[in-house]
């Protein structure tokens, strides 16, 4: 057996092994992307103890383009899952409309926002935290316009 034959015997199993690893990797990646139930988003809420931001990760169902911000806003308004964090706005605050046009997000919130109850953040702190959350989740947005009962309130 000469050196060339020896190299050929070694190269063939290496090629088969490399091809097998590539197939396994592609199958794993496809299974991961198909099986993942949604997209991962970050939510920041104010801490009850220190006032600093508490961070939560949540999986939201996959939606098409313009539905993503509306779903994110709904989830943000539901409040934190941890006990030691404050909701952004008073309990019961809902978005009556939420849509994006020309990289501007328009959100109309119910009057429940004005009735500060529970351990919710102060209204202006809540507004800033709301905008910070939305801008961090959707960096393509250049502006967030918030309305309360269809009256303009805060622009960024």
PDB file of N, CA and C in Angstrom, residues 49-98:
ATOM      1  N   UNK A  49     -39.624  48.191  43.969  1.00  0.00           N
ATOM      2  CA  UNK A  49     -38.649  48.476  45.014  1.00  0.00           C
ATOM      3  C   UNK A  49     -37.707  49.632  44.666  1.00  0.00           C
ATOM      4  N   UNK A  50     -37.060  49.536  43.523  1.00  0.00           N
ATOM      5  CA  UNK A  50     -36.004  50.496  43.198  1.00  0.00           C
ATOM      6  C   UNK A  50     -36.398  51.535  42.157  1.00  0.00           C
ATOM      7  N   UNK A  51     -37.446  51.298  41.413  1.00  0.00           N
ATOM      8  CA  UNK A  51     -37.829  52.221  40.350  1.00  0.00           C
ATOM      9  C   UNK A  51     -37.069  51.983  39.058  1.00  0.00           C
ATOM     10  N   UNK A  52     -36.064  51.096  39.095  1.00  0.00           N
ATOM     11  CA  UNK A  52     -35.314  50.770  37.884  1.00  0.00           C
ATOM     12  C   UNK A  52     -36.136  49.838  37.005  1.00  0.00           C
ATOM     13  N   UNK A  53     -35.635  49.589  35.828  1.00  0.00           N
ATOM     14  CA  UNK A  53     -36.372  48.758  34.869  1.00  0.00           C
ATOM     15  C   UNK A  53     -36.168  47.271  35.150  1.00  0.00           C
ATOM     16  N   UNK A  54     -37.261  46.531  35.218  1.00  0.00           N
ATOM     17  CA  UNK A  54     -37.243  45.072  35.236  1.00  0.00           C
ATOM     18  C   UNK A  54     -37.457  44.615  33.807  1.00  0.00           C
ATOM     19  N   UNK A  55     -36.712  43.620  33.395  1.00  0.00           N
ATOM     20  CA  UNK A  55     -36.796  43.142  32.017  1.00  0.00           C
ATOM     21  C   UNK A  55     -37.440  41.761  31.997  1.00  0.00           C
ATOM     22  N   UNK A  56     -38.391  41.585  31.101  1.00  0.00           N
ATOM     23  CA  UNK A  56     -39.036  40.294  30.889  1.00  0.00           C
ATOM     24  C   UNK A  56     -38.919  39.927  29.420  1.00  0.00           C
ATOM     25  N   UNK A  57     -38.757  38.640  29.150  1.00  0.00           N
ATOM     26  CA  UNK A  57     -38.760  38.109  27.782  1.00  0.00           C
ATOM     27  C   UNK A  57     -40.043  37.342  27.601  1.00  0.00           C
ATOM     28  N   UNK A  58     -40.719  37.548  26.483  1.00  0.00           N
ATOM     29  CA  UNK A  58     -41.948  36.819  26.187  1.00  0.00           C
ATOM     30  C   UNK A  58     -41.952  36.385  24.722  1.00  0.00           C
ATOM     31  N   UNK A  59     -42.545  35.235  24.492  1.00  0.00           N
ATOM     32  CA  UNK A  59     -42.755  34.760  23.126  1.00  0.00           C
ATOM     33  C   UNK A  59     -44.149  35.183  22.691  1.00  0.00           C
ATOM     34  N   UNK A  60     -44.225  35.899  21.602  1.00  0.00           N
ATOM     35  CA  UNK A  60     -45.511  36.316  21.044  1.00  0.00           C
ATOM     36  C   UNK A  60     -45.732  35.559  19.740  1.00  0.00           C
ATOM     37  N   UNK A  61     -46.976  35.205  19.449  1.00  0.00           N
ATOM     38  CA  UNK A  61     -47.246  34.495  18.193  1.00  0.00           C
ATOM     39  C   UNK A  61     -46.766  35.291  16.986  1.00  0.00           C
ATOM     40  N   UNK A  62     -46.345  34.573  15.983  1.00  0.00           N
ATOM     41  CA  UNK A  62     -45.871  35.239  14.756  1.00  0.00           C
ATOM     42  C   UNK A  62     -47.048  35.893  14.036  1.00  0.00           C
ATOM     43  N   UNK A  63     -46.851  37.130  13.644  1.00  0.00           N
ATOM     44  CA  UNK A  63     -47.865  37.874  12.900  1.00  0.00           C
ATOM     45  C   UNK A  63     -47.199  38.531  11.704  1.00  0.00           C
ATOM     46  N   UNK A  64     -48.006  38.952  10.760  1.00  0.00           N
ATOM     47  CA  UNK A  64     -47.485  39.653   9.590  1.00  0.00           C
ATOM     48  C   UNK A  64     -47.262  41.111   9.928  1.00  0.00           C
ATOM     49  N   UNK A  65     -46.417  41.766   9.187  1.00  0.00           N
ATOM     50  CA  UNK A  65     -45.980  43.149   9.329  1.00  0.00           C
ATOM     51  C   UNK A  65     -46.711  44.064  10.280  1.00  0.00           C
ATOM     52  N   UNK A  66     -47.844  44.598   9.871  1.00  0.00           N
ATOM     53  CA  UNK A  66     -48.506  45.647  10.648  1.00  0.00           C
ATOM     54  C   UNK A  66     -49.192  45.123  11.900  1.00  0.00           C
ATOM     55  N   UNK A  67     -49.384  43.829  12.020  1.00  0.00           N
ATOM     56  CA  UNK A  67     -50.025  43.265  13.209  1.00  0.00           C
ATOM     57  C   UNK A  67     -49.063  43.097  14.374  1.00  0.00           C
ATOM     58  N   UNK A  68     -47.758  43.095  14.098  1.00  0.00           N
ATOM     59  CA  UNK A  68     -46.772  42.890  15.163  1.00  0.00           C
ATOM     60  C   UNK A  68     -46.816  43.980  16.232  1.00  0.00           C
ATOM     61  N   UNK A  69     -46.773  45.269  15.862  1.00  0.00           N
ATOM     62  CA  UNK A  69     -46.816  46.302  16.903  1.00  0.00           C
ATOM     63  C   UNK A  69     -48.109  46.267  17.721  1.00  0.00           C
ATOM     64  N   UNK A  70     -49.227  45.984  17.085  1.00  0.00           N
ATOM     65  CA  UNK A  70     -50.509  45.936  17.808  1.00  0.00           C
ATOM     66  C   UNK A  70     -50.498  44.811  18.840  1.00  0.00           C
ATOM     67  N   UNK A  71     -49.973  43.659  18.464  1.00  0.00           N
ATOM     68  CA  UNK A  71     -49.886  42.537  19.402  1.00  0.00           C
ATOM     69  C   UNK A  71     -48.935  42.873  20.546  1.00  0.00           C
ATOM     70  N   UNK A  72     -47.819  43.511  20.213  1.00  0.00           N
ATOM     71  CA  UNK A  72     -46.844  43.903  21.241  1.00  0.00           C
ATOM     72  C   UNK A  72     -47.472  44.899  22.224  1.00  0.00           C
ATOM     73  N   UNK A  73     -48.198  45.890  21.721  1.00  0.00           N
ATOM     74  CA  UNK A  73     -48.844  46.899  22.572  1.00  0.00           C
ATOM     75  C   UNK A  73     -49.866  46.238  23.493  1.00  0.00           C
ATOM     76  N   UNK A  74     -50.661  45.311  22.957  1.00  0.00           N
ATOM     77  CA  UNK A  74     -51.637  44.602  23.791  1.00  0.00           C
ATOM     78  C   UNK A  74     -50.949  43.869  24.940  1.00  0.00           C
ATOM     79  N   UNK A  75     -49.869  43.199  24.626  1.00  0.00           N
ATOM     80  CA  UNK A  75     -49.136  42.442  25.654  1.00  0.00           C
ATOM     81  C   UNK A  75     -48.499  43.381  26.672  1.00  0.00           C
ATOM     82  N   UNK A  76     -47.986  44.508  26.220  1.00  0.00           N
ATOM     83  CA  UNK A  76     -47.383  45.490  27.120  1.00  0.00           C
ATOM     84  C   UNK A  76     -48.419  46.062  28.084  1.00  0.00           C
ATOM     85  N   UNK A  77     -49.618  46.301  27.589  1.00  0.00           N
ATOM     86  CA  UNK A  77     -50.681  46.858  28.429  1.00  0.00           C
ATOM     87  C   UNK A  77     -51.211  45.850  29.445  1.00  0.00           C
ATOM     88  N   UNK A  78     -51.026  44.562  29.194  1.00  0.00           N
ATOM     89  CA  UNK A  78     -51.440  43.558  30.175  1.00  0.00           C
ATOM     90  C   UNK A  78     -50.614  43.650  31.460  1.00  0.00           C
ATOM     91  N   UNK A  79     -49.400  44.167  31.337  1.00  0.00           N
ATOM     92  CA  UNK A  79     -48.573  44.358  32.517  1.00  0.00           C
ATOM     93  C   UNK A  79     -47.556  43.250  32.709  1.00  0.00           C
ATOM     94  N   UNK A  80     -46.770  43.382  33.790  1.00  0.00           N
ATOM     95  CA  UNK A  80     -45.698  42.422  34.040  1.00  0.00           C
ATOM     96  C   UNK A  80     -46.221  41.097  34.586  1.00  0.00           C
ATOM     97  N   UNK A  81     -45.413  40.064  34.432  1.00  0.00           N
ATOM     98  CA  UNK A  81     -45.748  38.759  34.997  1.00  0.00           C
ATOM     99  C   UNK A  81     -45.176  38.608  36.398  1.00  0.00           C
ATOM    100  N   UNK A  82     -44.161  39.393  36.712  1.00  0.00           N
ATOM    101  CA  UNK A  82     -43.550  39.304  38.042  1.00  0.00           C
ATOM    102  C   UNK A  82     -44.282  40.217  39.016  1.00  0.00           C
ATOM    103  N   UNK A  83     -44.299  39.834  40.273  1.00  0.00           N
ATOM    104  CA  UNK A  83     -45.033  40.594  41.283  1.00  0.00           C
ATOM    105  C   UNK A  83     -44.344  41.904  41.661  1.00  0.00           C
ATOM    106  N   UNK A  84     -43.042  41.958  41.560  1.00  0.00           N
ATOM    107  CA  UNK A  84     -42.293  43.126  42.026  1.00  0.00           C
ATOM    108  C   UNK A  84     -42.075  44.148  40.921  1.00  0.00           C
ATOM    109  N   UNK A  85     -42.929  44.162  39.923  1.00  0.00           N
ATOM    110  CA  UNK A  85     -42.841  45.153  38.846  1.00  0.00           C
ATOM    111  C   UNK A  85     -44.197  45.821  38.683  1.00  0.00           C
ATOM    112  N   UNK A  86     -44.157  47.089  38.305  1.00  0.00           N
ATOM    113  CA  UNK A  86     -45.394  47.868  38.126  1.00  0.00           C
ATOM    114  C   UNK A  86     -45.871  47.788  36.691  1.00  0.00           C
ATOM    115  N   UNK A  87     -47.177  47.768  36.513  1.00  0.00           N
ATOM    116  CA  UNK A  87     -47.680  47.877  35.132  1.00  0.00           C
ATOM    117  C   UNK A  87     -47.371  49.270  34.570  1.00  0.00           C
ATOM    118  N   UNK A  88     -47.302  49.377  33.285  1.00  0.00           N
ATOM    119  CA  UNK A  88     -47.003  50.661  32.652  1.00  0.00           C
ATOM    120  C   UNK A  88     -48.127  51.657  32.924  1.00  0.00           C
ATOM    121  N   UNK A  89     -49.381  51.212  32.784  1.00  0.00           N
ATOM    122  CA  UNK A  89     -50.541  52.066  33.031  1.00  0.00           C
ATOM    123  C   UNK A  89     -51.492  51.362  33.988  1.00  0.00           C
ATOM    124  N   UNK A  90     -52.517  52.069  34.401  1.00  0.00           N
ATOM    125  CA  UNK A  90     -53.510  51.518  35.318  1.00  0.00           C
ATOM    126  C   UNK A  90     -54.148  50.265  34.734  1.00  0.00           C
ATOM    127  N   UNK A  91     -54.531  49.328  35.606  1.00  0.00           N
ATOM    128  CA  UNK A  91     -55.202  48.124  35.113  1.00  0.00           C
ATOM    129  C   UNK A  91     -56.474  48.495  34.340  1.00  0.00           C
ATOM    130  N   UNK A  92     -56.735  47.785  33.293  1.00  0.00           N
ATOM    131  CA  UNK A  92     -57.913  48.047  32.474  1.00  0.00           C
ATOM    132  C   UNK A  92     -57.632  48.910  31.261  1.00  0.00           C
ATOM    133  N   UNK A  93     -56.456  49.525  31.191  1.00  0.00           N
ATOM    134  CA  UNK A  93     -56.096  50.352  30.033  1.00  0.00           C
ATOM    135  C   UNK A  93     -55.940  49.442  28.812  1.00  0.00           C
ATOM    136  N   UNK A  94     -56.606  49.788  27.737  1.00  0.00           N
ATOM    137  CA  UNK A  94     -56.558  49.006  26.506  1.00  0.00           C
ATOM    138  C   UNK A  94     -56.305  49.941  25.321  1.00  0.00           C
ATOM    139  N   UNK A  95     -55.850  49.357  24.243  1.00  0.00           N
ATOM    140  CA  UNK A  95     -55.659  50.111  23.001  1.00  0.00           C
ATOM    141  C   UNK A  95     -56.878  49.898  22.121  1.00  0.00           C
ATOM    142  N   UNK A  96     -57.571  50.991  21.777  1.00  0.00           N
ATOM    143  CA  UNK A  96     -58.734  50.860  20.899  1.00  0.00           C
ATOM    144  C   UNK A  96     -58.309  50.791  19.435  1.00  0.00           C
ATOM    145  N   UNK A  97     -57.206  51.444  19.101  1.00  0.00           N
ATOM    146  CA  UNK A  97     -56.607  51.217  17.793  1.00  0.00           C
ATOM    147  C   UNK A  97     -55.104  51.361  17.908  1.00  0.00           C
ATOM    148  N   UNK A  98     -54.425  50.654  17.044  1.00  0.00           N
ATOM    149  CA  UNK A  98     -52.959  50.684  16.997  1.00  0.00           C
ATOM    150  C   UNK A  98     -52.572  50.313  15.567  1.00  0.00           C
TER     151      UNK A  98
END
